[in-house]
Coordinates of C-alpha atoms and ligand atoms in Angstrom, one line a residue:
M17 CA 26.1 31.0 35.2
T18 CA 27.7 31.8 38.6
K19 CA 26.7 34.8 40.1
L20 CA 29.6 36.8 41.9
I21 CA 27.9 37.9 45.3
D22 CA 29.4 41.9 45.5
G23 CA 30.6 42.4 48.9
K24 CA 32.1 45.6 48.1
K25 CA 28.9 46.9 46.1
I26 CA 26.5 46.1 49.4
S27 CA 29.1 47.7 52.1
Q28 CA 28.8 50.9 50.0
E29 CA 25.3 50.8 50.0
I30 CA 25.0 50.5 53.9
K31 CA 27.4 52.8 54.0
E32 CA 25.2 55.3 52.1
E33 CA 22.2 54.4 54.2
I34 CA 24.0 55.4 57.2
K35 CA 25.4 58.2 56.1
L36 CA 22.1 59.8 54.9
F37 CA 20.7 59.0 58.6
C38 CA 23.7 60.4 60.0
N39 CA 22.9 63.4 57.6
K40 CA 19.4 63.7 58.8
L41 CA 20.3 63.8 62.4
K42 CA 22.8 66.9 61.6
E43 CA 20.3 68.6 59.9
E44 CA 18.3 68.5 63.1
E45 CA 21.0 69.2 65.4
K46 CA 20.7 65.8 67.0
Q47 CA 23.8 64.1 68.5
L48 CA 25.6 61.6 66.1
P49 CA 26.7 58.3 66.7
G50 CA 30.0 57.8 68.3
L51 CA 32.8 55.4 67.9
V52 CA 35.7 54.6 70.3
T53 CA 38.2 52.2 68.9
I54 CA 41.3 50.9 71.9
L55 CA 44.3 49.3 70.7
V56 CA 46.7 48.5 72.6
G57 CA 50.4 47.5 71.6
N58 CA 52.2 48.3 68.0
N59 CA 50.5 45.4 66.1
P60 CA 50.9 46.6 62.2
A61 CA 47.8 44.5 61.3
S62 CA 46.1 45.9 64.2
F63 CA 46.6 49.5 63.8
S64 CA 45.9 49.1 59.8
Y65 CA 42.5 48.1 60.9
V66 CA 42.0 50.3 63.9
N67 CA 42.8 53.3 61.3
S68 CA 40.2 51.9 58.4
K69 CA 37.5 51.5 60.9
A70 CA 37.9 55.2 62.3
K71 CA 38.6 56.5 58.4
T72 CA 35.0 54.8 57.6
C73 CA 33.2 56.3 60.5
N74 CA 34.2 59.9 60.0
E75 CA 33.2 59.1 56.2
V76 CA 29.4 58.3 57.2
G77 CA 29.4 61.3 59.1
M78 CA 29.9 59.4 62.7
I79 CA 32.3 60.9 65.4
S80 CA 35.0 58.2 66.1
K81 CA 38.0 58.4 68.9
V82 CA 41.1 56.0 68.5
E83 CA 42.7 55.0 71.8
Q84 CA 46.3 54.0 71.1
L85 CA 47.5 52.4 74.7
D86 CA 51.4 51.2 75.2
E87 CA 52.1 47.3 75.1
S88 CA 52.8 47.3 78.7
T89 CA 49.3 48.8 79.4
S90 CA 48.0 46.7 82.2
E91 CA 44.8 44.7 82.5
D92 CA 43.2 47.0 85.1
E93 CA 44.2 50.3 83.1
L94 CA 42.4 49.0 80.2
I95 CA 39.4 48.1 82.1
S96 CA 39.2 51.6 83.9
L97 CA 39.3 53.4 80.3
I98 CA 36.6 50.8 79.1
K99 CA 34.8 51.9 82.1
K100 CA 35.0 55.6 81.3
Y101 CA 33.8 55.1 78.3
N102 CA 30.8 53.3 79.4
S103 CA 29.5 55.9 81.0
D104 CA 30.8 58.4 78.3
E105 CA 27.3 59.4 76.5
K106 CA 29.3 61.1 73.8
F107 CA 30.3 57.3 72.8
H108 CA 27.7 54.4 71.8
G109 CA 30.1 51.8 70.7
I110 CA 33.2 50.7 72.5
L111 CA 35.3 48.6 70.2
V112 CA 38.7 46.7 71.5
Q113 CA 40.6 45.6 68.7
L114 CA 41.8 42.2 69.4
P115 CA 44.4 40.2 69.8
L116 CA 45.3 41.9 72.9
P117 CA 49.1 41.4 74.5
K118 CA 49.5 37.9 76.2
H119 CA 48.8 39.6 79.9
I120 CA 45.7 40.4 79.4
N121 CA 42.5 38.5 79.3
E122 CA 40.6 38.9 76.9
S123 CA 37.4 37.7 78.1
N124 CA 37.3 39.9 81.1
I125 CA 38.1 43.1 78.5
I126 CA 35.0 41.8 76.7
K127 CA 33.0 41.5 79.8
S128 CA 33.7 45.0 81.2
I129 CA 32.2 46.6 78.3
I130 CA 28.4 47.1 78.7
P131 CA 26.6 45.0 76.2
E132 CA 24.5 48.2 74.8
K133 CA 28.0 49.5 73.8
D134 CA 29.4 46.0 72.8
V135 CA 29.4 46.7 69.1
D136 CA 31.7 43.7 68.3
G137 CA 28.6 41.7 69.6
F138 CA 31.3 39.2 71.9
H139 CA 29.7 39.9 75.4
P140 CA 28.6 36.9 76.4
V141 CA 24.8 38.7 77.1
N142 CA 25.0 39.6 73.4
V143 CA 25.9 36.1 72.7
G144 CA 23.5 34.5 74.8
K145 CA 20.5 36.7 73.2
L146 CA 21.7 35.7 69.5
V147 CA 21.7 31.9 70.7
I148 CA 18.2 32.4 72.1
G149 CA 16.8 34.3 69.2
E150 CA 16.4 38.2 70.8
D151 CA 17.6 41.3 69.5
T152 CA 20.7 41.6 69.7
I153 CA 24.0 42.9 68.7
I154 CA 25.5 40.4 66.3
P155 CA 28.9 39.8 65.4
C156 CA 30.0 42.3 62.5
T157 CA 31.3 39.3 59.8
P158 CA 28.3 36.9 60.5
Y159 CA 26.2 40.0 60.5
G160 CA 27.9 40.9 57.0
I161 CA 27.1 37.4 56.0
I162 CA 23.4 37.6 56.7
E163 CA 23.2 41.1 55.0
L164 CA 24.7 39.6 51.7
L165 CA 22.1 36.7 51.5
K166 CA 19.4 38.7 52.2
R167 CA 20.1 41.6 49.8
Y168 CA 20.7 38.4 47.1
K169 CA 17.7 37.1 47.9
I170 CA 19.2 34.1 48.8
D171 CA 16.9 31.9 50.1
T172 CA 17.7 30.0 53.7
S173 CA 15.0 28.4 54.7
G174 CA 14.9 24.8 54.5
K175 CA 18.2 24.7 52.9
H176 CA 21.3 22.4 54.3
V177 CA 23.9 25.2 55.6
V178 CA 27.0 23.6 56.1
V179 CA 29.9 25.6 58.3
V180 CA 33.4 24.5 58.3
G181 CA 35.1 26.3 61.3
R182 CA 33.6 27.0 65.0
S183 CA 35.4 29.7 66.2
N184 CA 33.6 32.5 68.5
I185 CA 33.7 35.3 66.0
V186 CA 32.7 33.4 63.0
G187 CA 31.6 30.0 63.1
K188 CA 29.5 29.7 65.5
P189 CA 27.8 33.0 65.4
I190 CA 26.3 32.4 61.9
A191 CA 25.7 29.0 62.4
N192 CA 23.0 29.9 65.6
L193 CA 22.1 32.9 63.0
L194 CA 20.8 30.6 60.4
L195 CA 19.5 27.8 62.9
Q196 CA 16.6 30.3 64.2
K197 CA 13.2 29.7 63.2
K198 CA 12.6 33.7 61.3
E199 CA 12.6 34.9 58.1
E200 CA 16.1 35.1 56.2
A201 CA 17.1 32.0 58.4
N202 CA 15.3 28.6 59.2
A203 CA 18.3 26.7 58.2
I204 CA 19.5 23.2 58.7
V205 CA 22.7 23.4 59.9
T206 CA 25.6 21.3 60.3
V207 CA 29.3 22.7 61.7
V208 CA 32.3 21.1 60.6
H209 CA 35.7 21.4 62.7
S210 CA 39.1 19.9 62.4
A211 CA 38.1 17.0 64.0
A212 CA 35.9 15.7 60.9
K213 CA 37.8 12.6 59.7
N214 CA 35.9 13.3 55.9
I215 CA 35.0 16.8 55.6
S216 CA 33.8 16.4 52.1
Y217 CA 31.2 13.5 53.5
Y218 CA 29.7 16.9 55.0
T219 CA 30.4 19.7 52.6
K220 CA 28.9 17.4 49.5
Q221 CA 25.7 17.7 51.2
A222 CA 25.9 21.7 51.1
D223 CA 22.8 24.1 49.6
I224 CA 24.8 26.6 51.1
L225 CA 28.8 26.4 52.3
I226 CA 30.2 28.6 54.5
A227 CA 34.4 28.5 55.2
A228 CA 35.7 29.8 57.8
I229 CA 38.9 28.2 58.2
G230 CA 42.3 30.4 57.8
S231 CA 43.6 27.5 55.5
P232 CA 44.1 28.8 51.9
N233 CA 42.2 27.3 48.8
F234 CA 41.3 24.6 51.3
I235 CA 37.8 23.9 49.3
K236 CA 37.9 22.5 46.5
A237 CA 35.2 21.8 44.0
D238 CA 35.1 18.0 43.9
M239 CA 33.8 18.7 48.0
L240 CA 30.7 20.2 46.8
K241 CA 27.6 19.8 44.5
N242 CA 26.9 21.7 41.5
E243 CA 25.1 24.7 42.1
V244 CA 26.0 25.7 45.6
V245 CA 25.6 28.8 47.0
V246 CA 29.5 29.7 48.6
I247 CA 30.5 32.1 50.8
D248 CA 34.3 32.4 51.7
V249 CA 34.8 34.0 54.8
G250 CA 38.6 33.5 54.7
I251 CA 41.5 36.0 54.6
N252 CA 44.7 34.4 53.8
R253 CA 47.9 35.6 52.3
I254 CA 49.8 33.6 49.7
E255 CA 53.3 34.0 47.6
D256 CA 52.8 35.4 44.6
K257 CA 55.9 36.5 42.7
N258 CA 54.3 38.5 39.8
S259 CA 52.7 40.8 43.1
T260 CA 55.0 43.9 43.7
K261 CA 54.3 42.8 47.2
G262 CA 55.2 39.7 46.9
Y263 CA 52.0 38.0 48.2
K264 CA 48.4 38.1 47.3
I265 CA 45.1 37.6 49.5
V266 CA 42.8 34.6 48.9
G267 CA 39.8 32.6 50.7
D268 CA 39.4 29.8 51.9
V269 CA 37.6 28.4 49.6
D270 CA 39.4 27.6 45.8
F271 CA 37.9 30.2 43.4
D272 CA 39.1 29.3 39.9
E273 CA 37.9 26.0 40.6
V274 CA 34.2 26.1 42.6
S275 CA 33.4 29.5 40.8
K276 CA 33.0 27.1 37.8
I277 CA 30.1 24.9 39.7
A278 CA 28.5 27.8 42.6
S279 CA 25.3 29.2 41.4
Y280 CA 26.6 32.0 44.1
I281 CA 29.7 32.8 45.1
T282 CA 31.7 35.4 47.5
P283 CA 35.1 36.1 45.7
V284 CA 38.3 37.1 48.2
P285 CA 39.0 40.3 48.2
G286 CA 35.5 42.3 47.5
G287 CA 33.4 39.9 49.6
V288 CA 32.8 39.6 53.2
G289 CA 35.6 41.4 54.2
P290 CA 34.5 45.1 53.3
M291 CA 31.0 44.0 54.8
T292 CA 32.5 43.6 58.5
I293 CA 33.3 47.3 58.3
A294 CA 30.2 48.1 57.1
M295 CA 28.2 45.9 59.9
L296 CA 30.7 47.8 62.6
L297 CA 29.2 50.8 61.4
K298 CA 25.6 49.3 61.1
N299 CA 26.2 47.7 64.9
T300 CA 27.2 51.2 66.3
L301 CA 24.3 53.1 64.7
I302 CA 22.2 50.2 66.7
A303 CA 23.5 51.0 69.9
Y304 CA 22.9 54.5 69.3
K305 CA 19.5 54.1 68.8
L306 CA 19.1 51.8 71.5
L307 CA 20.6 54.4 74.1
T308 CA 19.3 57.2 72.9
N309 CA 15.8 56.1 72.0
N310 CA 16.6 58.4 68.1
Ligands
LIG404 P1 40.1 30.0 64.0 O1 39.6 31.1 65.1 O2 41.3 30.1 63.8 O3 38.8 28.9 63.4 C1 39.0 28.3 62.4 C2 38.0 27.2 62.6 O4 38.6 26.3 61.7 C3 38.4 26.2 63.6 O5 37.2 25.8 63.9 C4 38.8 25.4 63.3 O6 38.8 24.1 63.8 C5 38.6 25.0 61.8 N1 39.4 24.3 60.5 C6 40.7 24.6 60.7 N2 41.4 23.6 60.1 C7 40.2 22.8 59.6 C8 40.2 21.6 58.8 N3 41.5 21.1 58.1 N4 39.5 21.2 58.5 C9 38.0 21.5 59.2 N5 37.8 22.5 60.1 C10 39.1 23.4 60.5 O7 39.2 31.6 62.6 P2 38.7 32.7 62.3 O8 38.7 33.5 63.2 O9 37.1 32.0 62.6 O10 38.9 33.2 60.7 C11 38.6 32.1 60.3 C12 39.3 32.5 58.6 O11 38.2 33.9 58.3 C13 40.3 33.1 58.1 O12 41.2 33.1 57.7 C14 40.5 34.7 58.8 O13 41.7 35.8 58.9 C15 39.1 35.0 58.5 N6 38.2 36.2 58.8 C16 38.0 37.0 57.8 C17 37.3 38.0 58.6 C18 36.7 38.9 57.1 O14 35.7 40.0 57.6 N7 36.5 38.3 56.1 C19 36.6 38.1 59.8 C20 37.2 37.1 60.7 C21 37.9 36.1 60.3 P3 38.8 23.6 65.3 O15 38.3 24.6 65.9 O16 38.5 22.0 65.4 O17 40.2 23.8 65.8

């Protein structure tokens, strides 16, 4: 029978673990981990992400600060602010909410955060360390996937993992993580993208399928083999006349069909999504430990 991978439950467990750590720091009157989130402009989705990150930080007992900057902020002004936080000992994590307004070069911004405080794990130094298998700050969504597989005791060693999607934030890092000759990795990894002529040829071979495409219900049951483990990263809004909002959120995998043949599957919502914020807090804690030796 198909088992649901409950990201909501696991993310709650991780937040509780972090809360315990922060409570202990408080008792010992030690400095608390701090995260600063920088938002440029008025994108409503970004605004809601930033607020929910700040709220979750406070819930676990971390220090959190939101810097909300005007849409017209220049690249130099943003870099100056980041540099200020690079040397501010109260903050161990710096997160610049993406996407940025078009006049700001995203890559320059990512590189201006010192790698030790890069809690998104996007800095080239952290990406390089990930690829060569060194300890580093791992991007939150792939880190969340690794944690789900680990806590559900899903063995990846020698298994064929097929990742659909090659973005820098999901596809490439998760493929590289699972490829490492390490415990909780050691997989045979195939990465598929839009140039693939016959996607099913690849997906049908998957023991573990990771979908990070951005296309609603794209992966169907006849593209997979029985007993496959399915990790659905997609978050897509589709019209739903039965909902008061007029829409609902679905993944990249056709859950109704695929849940009938999979051994494990993440739901959307409630699978990978909640893990991303939990792993951001975990990364802030890792950065804190790195910077303070606590
Ligand atoms: P992205 O940067 O748009 O990348 C999508 C990838 O899918 C690209 O590599 C693209 O190929 C590939 N692709 C698109 N259509 C395809 C097709 N028909 N066949 C095969 N490959 C195809 O997206 P992303 O940032 O990785 O995000 C993917 C999804 O995950 C989105 O729904 C996003 O909202 C969601 N997401 C969720 C979380 C979370 O916390 N749960 C975090 C991040 C993203 P090319 O490279 O050839 O264009």
